[in-house]
Coordinates of C-alpha atoms in Angstrom, one line a residue:
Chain A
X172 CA -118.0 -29.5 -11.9
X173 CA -121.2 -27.4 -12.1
X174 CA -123.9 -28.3 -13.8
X175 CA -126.9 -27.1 -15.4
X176 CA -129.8 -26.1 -12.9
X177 CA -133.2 -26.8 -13.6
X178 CA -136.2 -25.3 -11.4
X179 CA -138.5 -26.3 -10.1
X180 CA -138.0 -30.1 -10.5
X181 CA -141.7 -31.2 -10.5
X182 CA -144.8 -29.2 -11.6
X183 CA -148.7 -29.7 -11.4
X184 CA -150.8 -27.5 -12.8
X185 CA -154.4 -27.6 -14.3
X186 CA -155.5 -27.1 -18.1
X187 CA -155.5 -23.5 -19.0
X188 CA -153.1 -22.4 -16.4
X189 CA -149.5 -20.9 -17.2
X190 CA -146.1 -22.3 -16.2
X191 CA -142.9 -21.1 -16.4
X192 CA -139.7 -22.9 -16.2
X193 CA -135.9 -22.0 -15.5
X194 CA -132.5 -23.0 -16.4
X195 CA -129.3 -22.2 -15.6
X196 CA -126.5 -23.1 -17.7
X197 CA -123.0 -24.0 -16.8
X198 CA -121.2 -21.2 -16.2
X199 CA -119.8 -19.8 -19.2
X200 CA -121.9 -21.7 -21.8
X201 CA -123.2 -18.8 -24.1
X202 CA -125.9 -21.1 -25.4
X203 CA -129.0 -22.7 -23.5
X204 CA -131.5 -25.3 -25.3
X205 CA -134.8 -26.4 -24.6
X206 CA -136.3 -30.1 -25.6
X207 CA -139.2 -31.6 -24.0
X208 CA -139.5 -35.6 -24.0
X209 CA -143.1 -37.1 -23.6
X210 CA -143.5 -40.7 -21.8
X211 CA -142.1 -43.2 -24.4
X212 CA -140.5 -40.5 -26.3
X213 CA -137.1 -39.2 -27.3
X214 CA -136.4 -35.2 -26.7
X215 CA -137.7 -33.4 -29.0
X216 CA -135.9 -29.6 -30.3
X217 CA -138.4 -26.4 -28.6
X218 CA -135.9 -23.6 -29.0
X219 CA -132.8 -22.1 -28.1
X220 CA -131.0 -19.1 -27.6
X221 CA -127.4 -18.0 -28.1
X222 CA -125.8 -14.6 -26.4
X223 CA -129.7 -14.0 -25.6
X224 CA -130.9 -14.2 -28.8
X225 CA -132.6 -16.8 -30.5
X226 CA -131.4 -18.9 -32.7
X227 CA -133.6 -21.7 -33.8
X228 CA -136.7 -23.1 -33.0
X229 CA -138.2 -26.4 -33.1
X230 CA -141.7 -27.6 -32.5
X231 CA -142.9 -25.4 -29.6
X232 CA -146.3 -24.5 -29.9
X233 CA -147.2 -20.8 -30.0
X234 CA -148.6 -21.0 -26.2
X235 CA -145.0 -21.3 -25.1
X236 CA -142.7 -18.4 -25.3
X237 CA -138.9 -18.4 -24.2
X238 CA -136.1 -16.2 -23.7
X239 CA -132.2 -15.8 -22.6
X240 CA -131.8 -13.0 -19.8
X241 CA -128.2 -11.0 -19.5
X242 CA -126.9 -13.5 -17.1
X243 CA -127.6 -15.8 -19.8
X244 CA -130.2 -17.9 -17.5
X245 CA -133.6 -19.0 -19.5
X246 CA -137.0 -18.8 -18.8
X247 CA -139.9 -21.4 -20.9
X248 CA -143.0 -19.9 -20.1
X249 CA -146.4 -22.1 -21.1
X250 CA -149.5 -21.2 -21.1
X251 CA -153.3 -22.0 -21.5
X252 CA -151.6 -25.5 -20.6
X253 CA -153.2 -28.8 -22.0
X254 CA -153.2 -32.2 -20.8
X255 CA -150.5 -33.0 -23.7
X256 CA -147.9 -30.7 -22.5
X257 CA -147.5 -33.1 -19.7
X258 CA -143.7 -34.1 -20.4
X259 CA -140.5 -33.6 -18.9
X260 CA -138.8 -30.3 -20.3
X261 CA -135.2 -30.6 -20.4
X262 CA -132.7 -27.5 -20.7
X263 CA -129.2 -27.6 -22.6
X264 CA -126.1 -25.8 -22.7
X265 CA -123.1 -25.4 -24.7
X266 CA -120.1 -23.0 -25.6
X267 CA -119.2 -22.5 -28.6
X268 CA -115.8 -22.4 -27.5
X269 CA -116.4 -26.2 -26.6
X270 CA -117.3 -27.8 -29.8
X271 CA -121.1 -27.7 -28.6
X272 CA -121.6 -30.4 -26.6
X273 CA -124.7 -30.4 -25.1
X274 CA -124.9 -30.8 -21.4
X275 CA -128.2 -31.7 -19.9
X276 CA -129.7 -30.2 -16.4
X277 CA -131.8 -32.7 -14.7
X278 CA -135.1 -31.9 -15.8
X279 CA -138.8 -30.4 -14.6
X280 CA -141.6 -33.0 -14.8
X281 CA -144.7 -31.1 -15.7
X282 CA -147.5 -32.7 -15.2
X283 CA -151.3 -30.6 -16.3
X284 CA -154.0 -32.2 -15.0
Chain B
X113 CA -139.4 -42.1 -41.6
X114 CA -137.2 -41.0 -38.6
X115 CA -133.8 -38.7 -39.5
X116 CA -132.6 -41.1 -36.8
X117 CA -133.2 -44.5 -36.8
X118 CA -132.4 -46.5 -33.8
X119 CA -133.2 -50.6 -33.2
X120 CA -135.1 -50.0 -30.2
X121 CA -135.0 -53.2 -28.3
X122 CA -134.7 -54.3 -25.7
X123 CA -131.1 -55.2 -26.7
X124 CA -130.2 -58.0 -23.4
X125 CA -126.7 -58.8 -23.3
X126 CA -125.0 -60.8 -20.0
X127 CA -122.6 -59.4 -18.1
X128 CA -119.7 -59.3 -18.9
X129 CA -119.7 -59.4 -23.1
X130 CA -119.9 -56.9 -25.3
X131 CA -123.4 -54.3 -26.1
X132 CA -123.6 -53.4 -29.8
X133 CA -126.2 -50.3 -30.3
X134 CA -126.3 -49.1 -33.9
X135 CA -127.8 -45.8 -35.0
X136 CA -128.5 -44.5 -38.9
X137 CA -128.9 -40.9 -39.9
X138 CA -131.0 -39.3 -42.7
X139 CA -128.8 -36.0 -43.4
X140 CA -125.2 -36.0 -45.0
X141 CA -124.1 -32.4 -44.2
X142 CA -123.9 -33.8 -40.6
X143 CA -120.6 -33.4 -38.6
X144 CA -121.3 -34.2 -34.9
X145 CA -122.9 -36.7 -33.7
X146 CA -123.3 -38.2 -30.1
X147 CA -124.4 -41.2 -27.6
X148 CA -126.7 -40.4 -24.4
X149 CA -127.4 -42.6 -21.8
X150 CA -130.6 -42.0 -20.5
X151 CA -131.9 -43.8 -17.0
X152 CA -135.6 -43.6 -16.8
X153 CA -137.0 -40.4 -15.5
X154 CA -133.7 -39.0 -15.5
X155 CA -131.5 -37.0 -18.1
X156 CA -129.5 -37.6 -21.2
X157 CA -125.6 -38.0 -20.2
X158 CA -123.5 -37.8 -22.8
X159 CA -121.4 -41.0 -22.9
X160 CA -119.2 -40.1 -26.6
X161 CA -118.8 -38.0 -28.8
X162 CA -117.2 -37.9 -32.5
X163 CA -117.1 -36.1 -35.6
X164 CA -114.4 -37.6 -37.8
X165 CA -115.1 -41.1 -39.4
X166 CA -113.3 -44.0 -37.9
X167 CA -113.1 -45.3 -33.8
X168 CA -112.9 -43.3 -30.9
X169 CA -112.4 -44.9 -27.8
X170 CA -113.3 -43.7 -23.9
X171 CA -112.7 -46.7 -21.4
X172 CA -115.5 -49.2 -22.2
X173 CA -117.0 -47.4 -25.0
X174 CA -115.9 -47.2 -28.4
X175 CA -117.9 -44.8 -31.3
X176 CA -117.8 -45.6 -34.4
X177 CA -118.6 -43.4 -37.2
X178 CA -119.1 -44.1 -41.5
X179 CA -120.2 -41.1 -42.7
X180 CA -120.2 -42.5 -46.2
X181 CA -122.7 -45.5 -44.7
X182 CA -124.8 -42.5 -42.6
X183 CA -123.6 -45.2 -39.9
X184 CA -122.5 -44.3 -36.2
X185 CA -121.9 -47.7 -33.6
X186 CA -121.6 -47.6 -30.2
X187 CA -119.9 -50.6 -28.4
X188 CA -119.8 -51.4 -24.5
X189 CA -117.1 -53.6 -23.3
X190 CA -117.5 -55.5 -20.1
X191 CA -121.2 -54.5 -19.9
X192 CA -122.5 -54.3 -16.0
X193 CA -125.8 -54.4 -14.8
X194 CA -125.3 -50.3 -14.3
X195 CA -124.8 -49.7 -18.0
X196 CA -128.7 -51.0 -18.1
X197 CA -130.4 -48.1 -19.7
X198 CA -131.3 -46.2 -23.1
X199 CA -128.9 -45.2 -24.9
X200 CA -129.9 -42.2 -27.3
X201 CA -128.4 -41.4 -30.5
X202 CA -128.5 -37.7 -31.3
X203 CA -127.1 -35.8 -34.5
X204 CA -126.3 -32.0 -34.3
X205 CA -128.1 -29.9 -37.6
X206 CA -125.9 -26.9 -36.5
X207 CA -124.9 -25.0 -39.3
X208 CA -121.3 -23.3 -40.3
X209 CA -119.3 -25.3 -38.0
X210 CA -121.6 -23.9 -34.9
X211 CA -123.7 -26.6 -33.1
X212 CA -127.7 -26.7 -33.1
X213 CA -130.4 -28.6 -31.7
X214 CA -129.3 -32.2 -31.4
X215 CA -132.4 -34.0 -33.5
X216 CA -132.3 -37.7 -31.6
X217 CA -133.5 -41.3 -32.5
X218 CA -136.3 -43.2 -30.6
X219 CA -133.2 -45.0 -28.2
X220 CA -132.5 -48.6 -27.5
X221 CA -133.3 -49.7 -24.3
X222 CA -130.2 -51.9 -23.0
X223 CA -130.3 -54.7 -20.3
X224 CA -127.5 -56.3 -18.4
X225 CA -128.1 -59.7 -16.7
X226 CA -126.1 -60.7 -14.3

């Protein structure tokens, strides 16, 4: 079964550069989630997006924007990057028609040195 | 203090006997909740899900859930070394029966000896 897609898989960029990261959810999800879990840490909520619009948001710092495109795909775009964003980022999907079940793509590791 | 609450181990069980990981949640308007297993560097994979109170059973996993207790269990039957891993407990705060952002506990890190 597909899954979600994730890209790219690793990251390094230096403080005060921008990132942006991409996720494609399964096919036919209508809903795409973003979480970023630090070393140690459990995922923690940014923001997501349902029939490209958001719908909540977490604790993503006002550096990072994000958005749902017509093909429902996601872009997380960081910028003026700090050490502390180093994390992996983790994108989500669901259907509503599915009881919401969040599926999980693989992952980017950023790391800002 | 954590709207999740997870023992966070290491939990070390042998092989073979049963894994007990417990989880506790803050918010009672809650209706979904949900195990991850989580290998290191790697992502969450759902392992159960469940929503009514009571048992639900998937091969060697059973959820339980006590809403009235804020209470959801997961048990692992004839733990293998592969089951070694952290096992996330996440709660959906969605809102008029449509899902949200899945707010998680700290995990418990599981071992299997063989």
């Amino acid at each position: 079964a597909a899954g979600v897609i994730q890209s790219p898989r690793h990251l390094i960029k230096e403080k005060r550069e921008t990132a942006t990261l991409k996720c494609y959810p399964i096919p036919r999800h209508d809903t795409v989630y973003w979480y970023q879990q630090g070393p140690g840490q459990d995922p923690q909520f940014l923001i997501s997006f349902y029939e490209k619009m958001q719908s909540d948001k977490g604790s993503i710092p006002d550096r990072f924007s994000a958005q749902q495109f017509s093909d429902y795909h996601s872009e997380l775009n960081m910028s003026s990057l700090e050490l502390g964003d180093s994390a992996l980022y983790f994108c989500a999907s669901s259907s509503r028609q599915g009881q919401e079940t969040q599926y999980f793509g693989p992952g980017t590791r950023l790391l800002v040195l | 203090q954590k709207e999740v609450e997870q023992n966070s181990g290491p939990l070390s069980v042998p092989e073979g006997a049963i894994a007990s990981l417990n989880c506790t949640y803050s918010d009672r308007v809650s209706q979904s909740f949900f195990w991850y297993r989580q290998y290191s560097g790697k992502s969450p994979e759902l392992i159960m899900s469940i929503y009514s109170n009571g048992d639900k059973e998937d091969g060697r996993f059973t959820a339980q859930l006590n809403k009235a207790s804020q209470y959801v269990s997961l048990l692992i039957r004839d733990s293998q070394p592969s089951d070694s891993a952290t096992y996330l407990c996440a709660v959906d705060r969605g809102w008029e029966n449509q899902g949200g952002k899945l707010i998680f506990g700290q995990g418990t890190e599981l071992s299997v000896k063989p």
